[in-house]
Amino acid sequence: MADGPVIQRASERALRHDFGISDVLQVVSDARQETDVPIILFSYFNPLLQWCQKPDREGGRTSLAGSHVINDALPFGRASDPVGFDFERLVGEAKKAGVDGILVTDLVPEEANQFASALRANDLDMIFLIAPTSTDERLKMVAERASGFIYAVSRAGITGARAEMSAEAEKLVRRIGAFSDLPVAVGFGISTPEHVADVWRYADAAVVGSAIVAEIERGGPSTEVPSRVGEFVRRLLT
């Protein structure tokens, strides 16, 4: 998908330590004791679907074999039929933990109806991605179905820090502004105070991912990682 090497290694560490959705929600719940800053759950659809699978009559996970397949995110394909998935439970648990919205990077608007309905029922925002390659028709579709804010990918390619920002990002923010009044956050490649200041000229927020994950990776298991990340973020704002 779109993950660069830093995010890929982070995913591998999570798998090695069996750290999943339930653990993430616990972290959110703990953080809510310290802050009221909005929190977005950011994921591919596959981990969410795995967590949402309903038990079959024998108590195991429902097999997806024979389901109507709309892509191959799961071993037997991703099913558009919601019968085998308990989206309401996931969204309810996310709401209880303190999540404010969910961004599913590979869930396109055409396939998001059931999931988006569960979010709306719990007053959570559904965040969608747009890219420089998005047509005006797709921008209009996203504008009609998104809530909270819209995530604008600054360039084609994978995640990861870059020396310079793409000029395409500013053009994309102007384009989506013709269809939506929602705030626009720009991400992919933002890693320096100069990048953040540049994005703030034309967008409402700058998304920093790989650069923060790299700081976590460099810190290893040290208890000083949170303060280290905090200092890094404060430098980005100067």
mmCIF file of N, CA and C in Angstrom, residues 46 50 53 64 72-78:
data_model
loop_
_atom_site.group_PDB
_atom_site.id
_atom_site.type_symbol
_atom_site.label_atom_id
_atom_site.label_comp_id
_atom_site.label_asym_id
_atom_site.label_seq_id
_atom_site.Cartn_x
_atom_site.Cartn_y
_atom_site.Cartn_z
ATOM 1 N N ASN A 46 -8.437 -3.828 6.783
ATOM 2 C CA ASN A 46 -8.239 -5.222 7.181
ATOM 3 C C ASN A 46 -8.186 -5.422 8.702
ATOM 4 N N GLN A 50 -10.953 -7.644 10.786
ATOM 5 C CA GLN A 50 -10.580 -8.798 11.610
ATOM 6 C C GLN A 50 -11.157 -8.657 13.015
ATOM 7 N N GLN A 53 -15.136 -9.227 13.064
ATOM 8 C CA GLN A 53 -15.765 -10.468 12.645
ATOM 9 C C GLN A 53 -16.593 -11.074 13.758
ATOM 10 N N LEU A 64 -15.250 -16.043 5.627
ATOM 11 C CA LEU A 64 -15.668 -15.124 4.568
ATOM 12 C C LEU A 64 -15.797 -15.832 3.232
ATOM 13 N N ASP A 72 -9.367 -7.869 -2.024
ATOM 14 C CA ASP A 72 -8.738 -9.032 -1.404
ATOM 15 C C ASP A 72 -7.986 -8.687 -0.126
ATOM 16 N N ALA A 73 -8.563 -7.795 0.687
ATOM 17 C CA ALA A 73 -7.884 -7.376 1.914
ATOM 18 C C ALA A 73 -7.784 -8.502 2.929
ATOM 19 N N LEU A 74 -8.710 -9.441 2.930
ATOM 20 C CA LEU A 74 -8.690 -10.563 3.853
ATOM 21 C C LEU A 74 -8.418 -11.856 3.085
ATOM 22 N N PRO A 75 -8.048 -12.942 3.788
ATOM 23 C CA PRO A 75 -7.711 -14.181 3.093
ATOM 24 C C PRO A 75 -8.769 -14.654 2.116
ATOM 25 N N PHE A 76 -10.037 -14.471 2.452
ATOM 26 C CA PHE A 76 -11.101 -14.882 1.553
ATOM 27 C C PHE A 76 -11.746 -13.692 0.839
ATOM 28 N N GLY A 77 -11.112 -12.530 0.911
ATOM 29 C CA GLY A 77 -11.681 -11.352 0.290
ATOM 30 C C GLY A 77 -12.458 -10.524 1.283
ATOM 31 N N ARG A 78 -12.642 -9.263 0.982
ATOM 32 C CA ARG A 78 -13.407 -8.398 1.871
ATOM 33 C C ARG A 78 -14.867 -8.437 1.462
#
